[in-house]
Amino acid sequence: MRTSVTLPALLLTTFAAGLTVGAAVGRRDRAPVDPRQAPRVFELRTYTTAPGRLPALQARFRGHTLGLFARHGMTNVGYWVPQDSAHAQNTLVYLLAHPSREAARQSWAAFGQDPEWQRVQAASEADGKIVEHVESVFLDPTDFSPLR
């Protein structure tokens, strides 16, 4: 005897399985953070570039900056460009993590003095300045934040 499965039944089964997996993942995402995890401070940075210079900034980050940040004790968390057309062509937003605000200050000071960074910056700006404005906001994770 051959059993045939209809398309609606197959879709319903697949949907139910997806809900089950999604619920399990959702619970895991909301699991309490281990209180023994070292506290960190996050730094949200927004760079606004000169017109047409976002690709040069992205190339600099892709090829050099992320590695230099890591070398100087900064944790690269994520990098984004806005979807909104008003900012999509000239804005890079990224998130770093530091052990503390003082550690961030020290890391940025060391980064700024790094000879490799100075060479990379000068070479990338040979055709003109890339970044017109930098905004930095330091953030503390809440007690219910999955990312700490």
mmCIF file of N, CA and C in Angstrom:
data_model
loop_
_atom_site.group_PDB
_atom_site.id
_atom_site.type_symbol
_atom_site.label_atom_id
_atom_site.label_comp_id
_atom_site.label_asym_id
_atom_site.label_seq_id
_atom_site.Cartn_x
_atom_site.Cartn_y
_atom_site.Cartn_z
ATOM 1 N N MET A 1 0.846 -1.173 0.000
ATOM 2 C CA MET A 1 0.000 0.000 0.000
ATOM 3 C C MET A 1 0.893 1.238 0.000
ATOM 4 N N ARG A 2 0.622 2.143 -0.879
ATOM 5 C CA ARG A 2 1.433 3.364 -1.001
ATOM 6 C C ARG A 2 0.729 4.512 -0.299
ATOM 7 N N THR A 3 1.473 5.222 0.537
ATOM 8 C CA THR A 3 0.928 6.372 1.235
ATOM 9 C C THR A 3 1.363 7.619 0.507
ATOM 10 N N SER A 4 0.421 8.487 0.214
ATOM 11 C CA SER A 4 0.812 9.737 -0.431
ATOM 12 C C SER A 4 0.567 10.879 0.543
ATOM 13 N N VAL A 5 1.483 11.809 0.542
ATOM 14 C CA VAL A 5 1.397 12.969 1.417
ATOM 15 C C VAL A 5 1.015 14.161 0.556
ATOM 16 N N THR A 6 -0.002 14.865 0.971
ATOM 17 C CA THR A 6 -0.418 16.035 0.207
ATOM 18 C C THR A 6 0.487 17.206 0.524
ATOM 19 N N LEU A 7 0.539 18.131 -0.377
ATOM 20 C CA LEU A 7 1.361 19.324 -0.183
ATOM 21 C C LEU A 7 0.953 20.097 1.060
ATOM 22 N N PRO A 8 -0.330 20.334 1.315
ATOM 23 C CA PRO A 8 -0.693 21.054 2.539
ATOM 24 C C PRO A 8 -0.243 20.333 3.806
ATOM 25 N N ALA A 9 -0.323 19.012 3.840
ATOM 26 C CA ALA A 9 0.117 18.267 5.022
ATOM 27 C C ALA A 9 1.619 18.400 5.206
ATOM 28 N N LEU A 10 2.356 18.329 4.098
ATOM 29 C CA LEU A 10 3.808 18.480 4.165
ATOM 30 C C LEU A 10 4.187 19.871 4.650
ATOM 31 N N LEU A 11 3.510 20.889 4.139
ATOM 32 C CA LEU A 11 3.786 22.260 4.575
ATOM 33 C C LEU A 11 3.471 22.442 6.049
ATOM 34 N N LEU A 12 2.353 21.879 6.502
ATOM 35 C CA LEU A 12 1.962 21.987 7.908
ATOM 36 C C LEU A 12 2.988 21.314 8.809
ATOM 37 N N THR A 13 3.457 20.138 8.406
ATOM 38 C CA THR A 13 4.466 19.421 9.192
ATOM 39 C C THR A 13 5.761 20.222 9.248
ATOM 40 N N THR A 14 6.186 20.758 8.115
ATOM 41 C CA THR A 14 7.412 21.557 8.067
ATOM 42 C C THR A 14 7.274 22.808 8.927
ATOM 43 N N PHE A 15 6.126 23.468 8.854
ATOM 44 C CA PHE A 15 5.888 24.668 9.656
ATOM 45 C C PHE A 15 5.932 24.344 11.146
ATOM 46 N N ALA A 16 5.299 23.243 11.546
ATOM 47 C CA ALA A 16 5.289 22.852 12.958
ATOM 48 C C ALA A 16 6.700 22.538 13.440
ATOM 49 N N ALA A 17 7.478 21.861 12.611
ATOM 50 C CA ALA A 17 8.862 21.565 12.983
ATOM 51 C C ALA A 17 9.659 22.857 13.138
ATOM 52 N N GLY A 18 9.429 23.797 12.238
ATOM 53 C CA GLY A 18 10.116 25.096 12.325
ATOM 54 C C GLY A 18 9.760 25.839 13.594
ATOM 55 N N LEU A 19 8.496 25.801 13.977
ATOM 56 C CA LEU A 19 8.083 26.455 15.223
ATOM 57 C C LEU A 19 8.754 25.825 16.433
ATOM 58 N N THR A 20 8.867 24.509 16.433
ATOM 59 C CA THR A 20 9.502 23.805 17.544
ATOM 60 C C THR A 20 10.965 24.192 17.660
ATOM 61 N N VAL A 21 11.677 24.169 16.531
ATOM 62 C CA VAL A 21 13.094 24.551 16.535
ATOM 63 C C VAL A 21 13.237 26.019 16.914
ATOM 64 N N GLY A 22 12.395 26.874 16.355
ATOM 65 C CA GLY A 22 12.459 28.307 16.665
ATOM 66 C C GLY A 22 12.216 28.587 18.126
ATOM 67 N N ALA A 23 11.273 27.875 18.729
ATOM 68 C CA ALA A 23 10.999 28.072 20.155
ATOM 69 C C ALA A 23 12.191 27.644 20.994
ATOM 70 N N ALA A 24 12.838 26.542 20.612
ATOM 71 C CA ALA A 24 14.009 26.082 21.361
ATOM 72 C C ALA A 24 15.150 27.078 21.242
ATOM 73 N N VAL A 25 15.372 27.596 20.038
ATOM 74 C CA VAL A 25 16.428 28.591 19.843
ATOM 75 C C VAL A 25 16.103 29.855 20.628
ATOM 76 N N GLY A 26 14.850 30.275 20.600
ATOM 77 C CA GLY A 26 14.441 31.467 21.336
ATOM 78 C C GLY A 26 14.693 31.326 22.821
ATOM 79 N N ARG A 27 14.409 30.152 23.373
ATOM 80 C CA ARG A 27 14.664 29.932 24.797
ATOM 81 C C ARG A 27 16.150 30.005 25.086
ATOM 82 N N ARG A 28 16.958 29.435 24.196
ATOM 83 C CA ARG A 28 18.399 29.459 24.402
ATOM 84 C C ARG A 28 18.909 30.897 24.349
ATOM 85 N N ASP A 29 18.366 31.715 23.448
ATOM 86 C CA ASP A 29 18.804 33.103 23.322
ATOM 87 C C ASP A 29 18.486 33.904 24.574
ATOM 88 N N ARG A 30 17.470 33.517 25.316
ATOM 89 C CA ARG A 30 17.083 34.263 26.507
ATOM 90 C C ARG A 30 17.634 33.650 27.786
ATOM 91 N N ALA A 31 18.485 32.638 27.647
ATOM 92 C CA ALA A 31 19.044 32.000 28.832
ATOM 93 C C ALA A 31 19.843 33.020 29.613
ATOM 94 N N PRO A 32 19.832 32.899 30.934
ATOM 95 C CA PRO A 32 20.595 33.857 31.740
ATOM 96 C C PRO A 32 22.079 33.788 31.400
ATOM 97 N N VAL A 33 22.714 34.914 31.468
ATOM 98 C CA VAL A 33 24.149 35.001 31.200
ATOM 99 C C VAL A 33 24.888 34.546 32.450
ATOM 100 N N ASP A 34 25.969 33.820 32.247
ATOM 101 C CA ASP A 34 26.779 33.349 33.354
ATOM 102 C C ASP A 34 27.313 34.547 34.125
ATOM 103 N N PRO A 35 26.948 34.699 35.414
ATOM 104 C CA PRO A 35 27.397 35.871 36.178
ATOM 105 C C PRO A 35 28.907 35.919 36.382
ATOM 106 N N ARG A 36 29.593 34.788 36.165
ATOM 107 C CA ARG A 36 31.053 34.780 36.311
ATOM 108 C C ARG A 36 31.748 35.338 35.085
ATOM 109 N N GLN A 37 30.978 35.554 34.007
ATOM 110 C CA GLN A 37 31.561 36.122 32.790
ATOM 111 C C GLN A 37 32.077 37.518 33.100
ATOM 112 N N ALA A 38 33.274 37.790 32.620
ATOM 113 C CA ALA A 38 33.881 39.093 32.887
ATOM 114 C C ALA A 38 33.014 40.207 32.317
ATOM 115 N N PRO A 39 32.787 41.254 33.088
ATOM 116 C CA PRO A 39 31.985 42.372 32.573
ATOM 117 C C PRO A 39 32.739 43.084 31.448
ATOM 118 N N ARG A 40 31.973 43.612 30.510
ATOM 119 C CA ARG A 40 32.553 44.362 29.399
ATOM 120 C C ARG A 40 31.763 45.640 29.218
ATOM 121 N N VAL A 41 32.414 46.569 28.557
ATOM 122 C CA VAL A 41 31.729 47.775 28.112
ATOM 123 C C VAL A 41 31.739 47.721 26.591
ATOM 124 N N PHE A 42 30.637 48.137 25.995
ATOM 125 C CA PHE A 42 30.530 48.146 24.550
ATOM 126 C C PHE A 42 30.642 49.573 24.044
ATOM 127 N N GLU A 43 31.198 49.709 22.855
ATOM 128 C CA GLU A 43 31.335 51.018 22.231
ATOM 129 C C GLU A 43 30.682 50.957 20.859
ATOM 130 N N LEU A 44 29.648 51.754 20.704
ATOM 131 C CA LEU A 44 28.945 51.860 19.434
ATOM 132 C C LEU A 44 29.510 53.073 18.706
ATOM 133 N N ARG A 45 30.065 52.840 17.525
ATOM 134 C CA ARG A 45 30.692 53.919 16.770
ATOM 135 C C ARG A 45 30.002 54.065 15.423
ATOM 136 N N THR A 46 29.791 55.307 15.043
ATOM 137 C CA THR A 46 29.183 55.626 13.752
ATOM 138 C C THR A 46 30.114 56.567 13.010
ATOM 139 N N TYR A 47 30.519 56.158 11.825
ATOM 140 C CA TYR A 47 31.389 56.974 10.986
ATOM 141 C C TYR A 47 30.589 57.485 9.801
ATOM 142 N N THR A 48 30.676 58.768 9.571
ATOM 143 C CA THR A 48 30.084 59.383 8.382
ATOM 144 C C THR A 48 31.236 59.765 7.472
ATOM 145 N N THR A 49 31.183 59.292 6.237
ATOM 146 C CA THR A 49 32.286 59.525 5.311
ATOM 147 C C THR A 49 32.030 60.736 4.422
ATOM 148 N N ALA A 50 33.096 61.192 3.822
ATOM 149 C CA ALA A 50 32.988 62.200 2.771
ATOM 150 C C ALA A 50 32.237 61.553 1.603
ATOM 151 N N PRO A 51 31.590 62.333 0.760
ATOM 152 C CA PRO A 51 30.832 61.771 -0.367
ATOM 153 C C PRO A 51 31.692 60.826 -1.213
ATOM 154 N N GLY A 52 31.154 59.642 -1.467
ATOM 155 C CA GLY A 52 31.824 58.657 -2.305
ATOM 156 C C GLY A 52 32.958 57.894 -1.643
ATOM 157 N N ARG A 53 33.191 58.115 -0.351
ATOM 158 C CA ARG A 53 34.356 57.515 0.305
ATOM 159 C C ARG A 53 34.039 56.289 1.175
ATOM 160 N N LEU A 54 32.757 55.878 1.243
ATOM 161 C CA LEU A 54 32.421 54.699 2.038
ATOM 162 C C LEU A 54 33.158 53.444 1.557
ATOM 163 N N PRO A 55 33.255 53.182 0.247
ATOM 164 C CA PRO A 55 34.014 51.996 -0.185
ATOM 165 C C PRO A 55 35.473 52.012 0.294
ATOM 166 N N ALA A 56 36.100 53.174 0.307
ATOM 167 C CA ALA A 56 37.485 53.265 0.791
ATOM 168 C C ALA A 56 37.554 52.949 2.285
ATOM 169 N N LEU A 57 36.574 53.423 3.045
ATOM 170 C CA LEU A 57 36.544 53.129 4.482
ATOM 171 C C LEU A 57 36.328 51.638 4.711
ATOM 172 N N GLN A 58 35.412 51.056 3.969
ATOM 173 C CA GLN A 58 35.154 49.624 4.118
ATOM 174 C C GLN A 58 36.396 48.808 3.753
ATOM 175 N N ALA A 59 37.090 49.205 2.713
ATOM 176 C CA ALA A 59 38.317 48.502 2.318
ATOM 177 C C ALA A 59 39.369 48.607 3.415
ATOM 178 N N ARG A 60 39.487 49.763 4.019
ATOM 179 C CA ARG A 60 40.460 49.953 5.095
ATOM 180 C C ARG A 60 40.114 49.066 6.291
ATOM 181 N N PHE A 61 38.838 49.017 6.659
ATOM 182 C CA PHE A 61 38.434 48.151 7.770
ATOM 183 C C PHE A 61 38.663 46.688 7.414
ATOM 184 N N ARG A 62 38.204 46.303 6.220
ATOM 185 C CA ARG A 62 38.307 44.909 5.787
ATOM 186 C C ARG A 62 39.761 44.447 5.756
ATOM 187 N N GLY A 63 40.641 45.267 5.237
ATOM 188 C CA GLY A 63 42.026 44.858 5.032
ATOM 189 C C GLY A 63 42.964 45.086 6.191
ATOM 190 N N HIS A 64 42.626 46.023 7.081
ATOM 191 C CA HIS A 64 43.608 46.394 8.105
ATOM 192 C C HIS A 64 43.024 46.654 9.496
ATOM 193 N N THR A 65 41.989 47.463 9.563
ATOM 194 C CA THR A 65 41.547 48.004 10.849
ATOM 195 C C THR A 65 41.093 46.931 11.822
ATOM 196 N N LEU A 66 40.314 45.940 11.369
ATOM 197 C CA LEU A 66 39.841 44.908 12.287
ATOM 198 C C LEU A 66 41.003 44.202 12.982
ATOM 199 N N GLY A 67 42.021 43.862 12.216
ATOM 200 C CA GLY A 67 43.197 43.204 12.796
ATOM 201 C C GLY A 67 43.939 44.098 13.770
ATOM 202 N N LEU A 68 44.051 45.375 13.426
ATOM 203 C CA LEU A 68 44.713 46.316 14.330
ATOM 204 C C LEU A 68 43.915 46.503 15.617
ATOM 205 N N PHE A 69 42.590 46.572 15.500
ATOM 206 C CA PHE A 69 41.760 46.666 16.702
ATOM 207 C C PHE A 69 42.032 45.469 17.607
ATOM 208 N N ALA A 70 42.003 44.267 17.038
ATOM 209 C CA ALA A 70 42.228 43.057 17.834
ATOM 210 C C ALA A 70 43.613 43.077 18.472
ATOM 211 N N ARG A 71 44.607 43.512 17.723
ATOM 212 C CA ARG A 71 45.968 43.585 18.257
ATOM 213 C C ARG A 71 46.046 44.498 19.479
ATOM 214 N N HIS A 72 45.187 45.510 19.511
ATOM 215 C CA HIS A 72 45.218 46.469 20.620
ATOM 216 C C HIS A 72 44.137 46.212 21.664
ATOM 217 N N GLY A 73 43.638 44.971 21.710
ATOM 218 C CA GLY A 73 42.755 44.558 22.791
ATOM 219 C C GLY A 73 41.283 44.879 22.608
ATOM 220 N N MET A 74 40.884 45.307 21.427
ATOM 221 C CA MET A 74 39.472 45.601 21.164
ATOM 222 C C MET A 74 38.823 44.370 20.535
ATOM 223 N N THR A 75 37.628 44.040 20.975
ATOM 224 C CA THR A 75 36.901 42.910 20.417
ATOM 225 C C THR A 75 35.930 43.416 19.359
ATOM 226 N N ASN A 76 36.110 42.936 18.138
ATOM 227 C CA ASN A 76 35.208 43.278 17.035
ATOM 228 C C ASN A 76 33.916 42.480 17.209
ATOM 229 N N VAL A 77 32.793 43.173 17.412
ATOM 230 C CA VAL A 77 31.507 42.503 17.603
ATOM 231 C C VAL A 77 30.724 42.463 16.305
ATOM 232 N N GLY A 78 30.592 43.592 15.611
ATOM 233 C CA GLY A 78 29.840 43.606 14.367
ATOM 234 C C GLY A 78 29.971 44.929 13.637
ATOM 235 N N TYR A 79 29.741 44.868 12.337
ATOM 236 C CA TYR A 79 29.849 46.035 11.457
ATOM 237 C C TYR A 79 28.632 46.058 10.545
ATOM 238 N N TRP A 80 28.070 47.256 10.344
ATOM 239 C CA TRP A 80 26.852 47.398 9.550
ATOM 240 C C TRP A 80 26.872 48.674 8.722
ATOM 241 N N VAL A 81 26.105 48.659 7.638
ATOM 242 C CA VAL A 81 25.767 49.878 6.905
ATOM 243 C C VAL A 81 24.250 50.003 6.971
ATOM 244 N N PRO A 82 23.742 51.212 7.136
ATOM 245 C CA PRO A 82 22.290 51.404 7.228
ATOM 246 C C PRO A 82 21.584 51.022 5.932
ATOM 247 N N GLN A 83 20.347 50.596 6.061
ATOM 248 C CA GLN A 83 19.519 50.315 4.893
ATOM 249 C C GLN A 83 18.870 51.585 4.361
ATOM 250 N N ASP A 84 18.620 52.545 5.240
ATOM 251 C CA ASP A 84 17.960 53.778 4.825
ATOM 252 C C ASP A 84 18.837 54.526 3.823
ATOM 253 N N SER A 85 18.226 54.939 2.715
ATOM 254 C CA SER A 85 18.989 55.564 1.643
ATOM 255 C C SER A 85 19.700 56.840 2.071
ATOM 256 N N ALA A 86 19.166 57.537 3.050
ATOM 257 C CA ALA A 86 19.796 58.784 3.496
ATOM 258 C C ALA A 86 21.196 58.544 4.062
ATOM 259 N N HIS A 87 21.457 57.346 4.585
ATOM 260 C CA HIS A 87 22.751 57.059 5.215
ATOM 261 C C HIS A 87 23.498 55.893 4.570
ATOM 262 N N ALA A 88 22.854 55.179 3.685
ATOM 263 C CA ALA A 88 23.437 53.956 3.131
ATOM 264 C C ALA A 88 24.726 54.204 2.348
ATOM 265 N N GLN A 89 24.901 55.387 1.802
ATOM 266 C CA GLN A 89 26.054 55.661 0.952
ATOM 267 C C GLN A 89 27.241 56.281 1.684
ATOM 268 N N ASN A 90 27.036 56.642 2.973
ATOM 269 C CA ASN A 90 28.138 57.336 3.653
ATOM 270 C C ASN A 90 28.274 56.992 5.136
ATOM 271 N N THR A 91 27.699 55.877 5.595
ATOM 272 C CA THR A 91 27.716 55.593 7.018
ATOM 273 C C THR A 91 28.148 54.158 7.300
ATOM 274 N N LEU A 92 29.054 54.007 8.253
ATOM 275 C CA LEU A 92 29.456 52.707 8.777
ATOM 276 C C LEU A 92 29.194 52.741 10.274
ATOM 277 N N VAL A 93 28.496 51.733 10.764
ATOM 278 C CA VAL A 93 28.195 51.616 12.193
ATOM 279 C C VAL A 93 28.833 50.320 12.671
ATOM 280 N N TYR A 94 29.521 50.387 13.818
ATOM 281 C CA TYR A 94 30.105 49.148 14.330
ATOM 282 C C TYR A 94 30.115 49.142 15.847
ATOM 283 N N LEU A 95 30.286 47.926 16.378
ATOM 284 C CA LEU A 95 30.256 47.704 17.816
ATOM 285 C C LEU A 95 31.524 46.988 18.234
ATOM 286 N N LEU A 96 32.196 47.563 19.215
ATOM 287 C CA LEU A 96 33.391 46.966 19.814
ATOM 288 C C LEU A 96 33.080 46.618 21.269
ATOM 289 N N ALA A 97 33.835 45.693 21.820
ATOM 290 C CA ALA A 97 33.745 45.390 23.247
ATOM 291 C C ALA A 97 35.124 45.596 23.855
ATOM 292 N N HIS A 98 35.119 46.112 25.082
ATOM 293 C CA HIS A 98 36.344 46.361 25.828
ATOM 294 C C HIS A 98 36.156 45.824 27.244
ATOM 295 N N PRO A 99 37.237 45.443 27.911
ATOM 296 C CA PRO A 99 37.108 45.002 29.298
ATOM 297 C C PRO A 99 36.572 46.101 30.229
ATOM 298 N N SER A 100 36.876 47.349 29.901
ATOM 299 C CA SER A 100 36.433 48.483 30.723
ATOM 300 C C SER A 100 36.563 49.758 29.900
ATOM 301 N N ARG A 101 36.035 50.840 30.426
ATOM 302 C CA ARG A 101 36.169 52.132 29.746
ATOM 303 C C ARG A 101 37.635 52.574 29.721
ATOM 304 N N GLU A 102 38.358 52.307 30.814
ATOM 305 C CA GLU A 102 39.780 52.645 30.865
ATOM 306 C C GLU A 102 40.570 51.808 29.851
ATOM 307 N N ALA A 103 40.230 50.540 29.728
ATOM 308 C CA ALA A 103 40.892 49.684 28.737
ATOM 309 C C ALA A 103 40.623 50.213 27.328
ATOM 310 N N ALA A 104 39.414 50.703 27.083
ATOM 311 C CA ALA A 104 39.089 51.285 25.778
ATOM 312 C C ALA A 104 39.978 52.496 25.510
ATOM 313 N N ARG A 105 40.116 53.354 26.503
ATOM 314 C CA ARG A 105 40.949 54.542 26.343
ATOM 315 C C ARG A 105 42.391 54.148 26.002
ATOM 316 N N GLN A 106 42.907 53.164 26.714
ATOM 317 C CA GLN A 106 44.279 52.708 26.474
ATOM 318 C C GLN A 106 44.420 52.067 25.087
ATOM 319 N N SER A 107 43.430 51.280 24.710
ATOM 320 C CA SER A 107 43.472 50.631 23.397
ATOM 321 C C SER A 107 43.459 51.657 22.273
ATOM 322 N N TRP A 108 42.577 52.658 22.395
ATOM 323 C CA TRP A 108 42.512 53.691 21.359
ATOM 324 C C TRP A 108 43.810 54.486 21.292
ATOM 325 N N ALA A 109 44.420 54.768 22.435
ATOM 326 C CA ALA A 109 45.683 55.506 22.447
ATOM 327 C C ALA A 109 46.777 54.698 21.746
ATOM 328 N N ALA A 110 46.864 53.410 22.063
ATOM 329 C CA ALA A 110 47.873 52.550 21.441
ATOM 330 C C ALA A 110 47.607 52.399 19.943
ATOM 331 N N PHE A 111 46.349 52.251 19.576
ATOM 332 C CA PHE A 111 45.976 52.140 18.169
ATOM 333 C C PHE A 111 46.413 53.384 17.402
ATOM 334 N N GLY A 112 46.134 54.554 17.944
ATOM 335 C CA GLY A 112 46.490 55.806 17.277
ATOM 336 C C GLY A 112 47.985 55.977 17.087
ATOM 337 N N GLN A 113 48.782 55.382 17.973
ATOM 338 C CA GLN A 113 50.239 55.493 17.884
ATOM 339 C C GLN A 113 50.878 54.361 17.090
ATOM 340 N N ASP A 114 50.099 53.385 16.689
ATOM 341 C CA ASP A 114 50.626 52.224 15.978
ATOM 342 C C ASP A 114 51.167 52.650 14.610
ATOM 343 N N PRO A 115 52.446 52.398 14.323
ATOM 344 C CA PRO A 115 53.027 52.795 13.035
ATOM 345 C C PRO A 115 52.314 52.168 11.832
ATOM 346 N N GLU A 116 51.836 50.935 11.993
ATOM 347 C CA GLU A 116 51.113 50.313 10.881
ATOM 348 C C GLU A 116 49.820 51.074 10.595
ATOM 349 N N TRP A 117 49.084 51.451 11.669
ATOM 350 C CA TRP A 117 47.860 52.223 11.477
ATOM 351 C C TRP A 117 48.168 53.552 10.803
ATOM 352 N N GLN A 118 49.215 54.210 11.232
ATOM 353 C CA GLN A 118 49.563 55.501 10.656
ATOM 354 C C GLN A 118 49.878 55.372 9.165
ATOM 355 N N ARG A 119 50.576 54.282 8.775
ATOM 356 C CA ARG A 119 50.868 54.047 7.345
ATOM 357 C C ARG A 119 49.582 53.755 6.569
ATOM 358 N N VAL A 120 48.735 52.892 7.133
ATOM 359 C CA VAL A 120 47.484 52.516 6.468
ATOM 360 C C VAL A 120 46.587 53.736 6.298
ATOM 361 N N GLN A 121 46.470 54.531 7.337
ATOM 362 C CA GLN A 121 45.623 55.722 7.259
ATOM 363 C C GLN A 121 46.145 56.681 6.197
ATOM 364 N N ALA A 122 47.432 56.940 6.206
ATOM 365 C CA ALA A 122 48.006 57.867 5.216
ATOM 366 C C ALA A 122 47.805 57.351 3.790
ATOM 367 N N ALA A 123 48.024 56.073 3.583
ATOM 368 C CA ALA A 123 47.866 55.508 2.230
ATOM 369 C C ALA A 123 46.406 55.545 1.789
ATOM 370 N N SER A 124 45.500 55.244 2.700
ATOM 371 C CA SER A 124 44.080 55.203 2.323
ATOM 372 C C SER A 124 43.504 56.596 2.096
ATOM 373 N N GLU A 125 44.169 57.610 2.644
ATOM 374 C CA GLU A 125 43.691 58.976 2.488
ATOM 375 C C GLU A 125 44.528 59.777 1.493
ATOM 376 N N ALA A 126 45.297 59.090 0.665
ATOM 377 C CA ALA A 126 46.115 59.777 -0.341
ATOM 378 C C ALA A 126 45.237 60.554 -1.322
ATOM 379 N N ASP A 127 44.016 60.053 -1.557
ATOM 380 C CA ASP A 127 43.081 60.730 -2.464
ATOM 381 C C ASP A 127 42.136 61.674 -1.737
ATOM 382 N N GLY A 128 42.354 61.880 -0.473
ATOM 383 C CA GLY A 128 41.495 62.769 0.305
ATOM 384 C C GLY A 128 40.986 62.105 1.572
ATOM 385 N N LYS A 129 40.540 62.953 2.458
ATOM 386 C CA LYS A 129 40.020 62.503 3.753
ATOM 387 C C LYS A 129 38.843 61.552 3.538
ATOM 388 N N ILE A 130 38.766 60.523 4.390
ATOM 389 C CA ILE A 130 37.683 59.541 4.281
ATOM 390 C C ILE A 130 36.554 59.872 5.256
ATOM 391 N N VAL A 131 36.884 60.007 6.523
ATOM 392 C CA VAL A 131 35.863 60.167 7.562
ATOM 393 C C VAL A 131 35.670 61.643 7.892
ATOM 394 N N GLU A 132 34.412 62.080 7.833
ATOM 395 C CA GLU A 132 34.085 63.463 8.184
ATOM 396 C C GLU A 132 33.634 63.612 9.629
ATOM 397 N N HIS A 133 32.982 62.575 10.172
ATOM 398 C CA HIS A 133 32.430 62.679 11.526
ATOM 399 C C HIS A 133 32.438 61.304 12.186
ATOM 400 N N VAL A 134 32.819 61.281 13.463
ATOM 401 C CA VAL A 134 32.799 60.055 14.259
ATOM 402 C C VAL A 134 31.949 60.302 15.491
ATOM 403 N N GLU A 135 31.040 59.390 15.751
ATOM 404 C CA GLU A 135 30.245 59.432 16.979
ATOM 405 C C GLU A 135 30.527 58.149 17.753
ATOM 406 N N SER A 136 30.832 58.291 19.035
ATOM 407 C CA SER A 136 31.122 57.141 19.890
ATOM 408 C C SER A 136 30.218 57.197 21.115
ATOM 409 N N VAL A 137 29.576 56.061 21.401
ATOM 410 C CA VAL A 137 28.713 55.949 22.579
ATOM 411 C C VAL A 137 29.121 54.693 23.331
ATOM 412 N N PHE A 138 29.445 54.831 24.610
ATOM 413 C CA PHE A 138 29.770 53.676 25.438
ATOM 414 C C PHE A 138 28.502 53.150 26.081
ATOM 415 N N LEU A 139 28.380 51.821 26.093
ATOM 416 C CA LEU A 139 27.163 51.174 26.556
ATOM 417 C C LEU A 139 27.487 50.091 27.581
ATOM 418 N N ASP A 140 26.666 49.998 28.610
ATOM 419 C CA ASP A 140 26.741 48.902 29.569
ATOM 420 C C ASP A 140 25.595 47.952 29.283
ATOM 421 N N PRO A 141 25.860 46.643 29.251
ATOM 422 C CA PRO A 141 24.768 45.702 29.028
ATOM 423 C C PRO A 141 23.834 45.660 30.240
ATOM 424 N N THR A 142 22.569 45.466 29.979
ATOM 425 C CA THR A 142 21.595 45.327 31.053
ATOM 426 C C THR A 142 21.722 43.923 31.662
ATOM 427 N N ASP A 143 21.103 43.733 32.803
ATOM 428 C CA ASP A 143 21.161 42.420 33.441
ATOM 429 C C ASP A 143 20.408 41.350 32.649
ATOM 430 N N PHE A 144 19.554 41.759 31.715
ATOM 431 C CA PHE A 144 18.791 40.797 30.915
ATOM 432 C C PHE A 144 19.310 40.685 29.488
ATOM 433 N N SER A 145 20.439 41.318 29.190
ATOM 434 C CA SER A 145 20.993 41.285 27.838
ATOM 435 C C SER A 145 21.642 39.923 27.556
ATOM 436 N N PRO A 146 21.293 39.308 26.414
ATOM 437 C CA PRO A 146 21.971 38.065 26.041
ATOM 438 C C PRO A 146 23.448 38.294 25.712
ATOM 439 N N LEU A 147 23.789 39.487 25.275
ATOM 440 C CA LEU A 147 25.172 39.819 24.942
ATOM 441 C C LEU A 147 25.732 40.656 26.072
ATOM 442 N N ARG A 148 26.778 40.124 26.714
ATOM 443 C CA ARG A 148 27.336 40.848 27.863
ATOM 444 C C ARG A 148 28.823 40.978 27.761
#
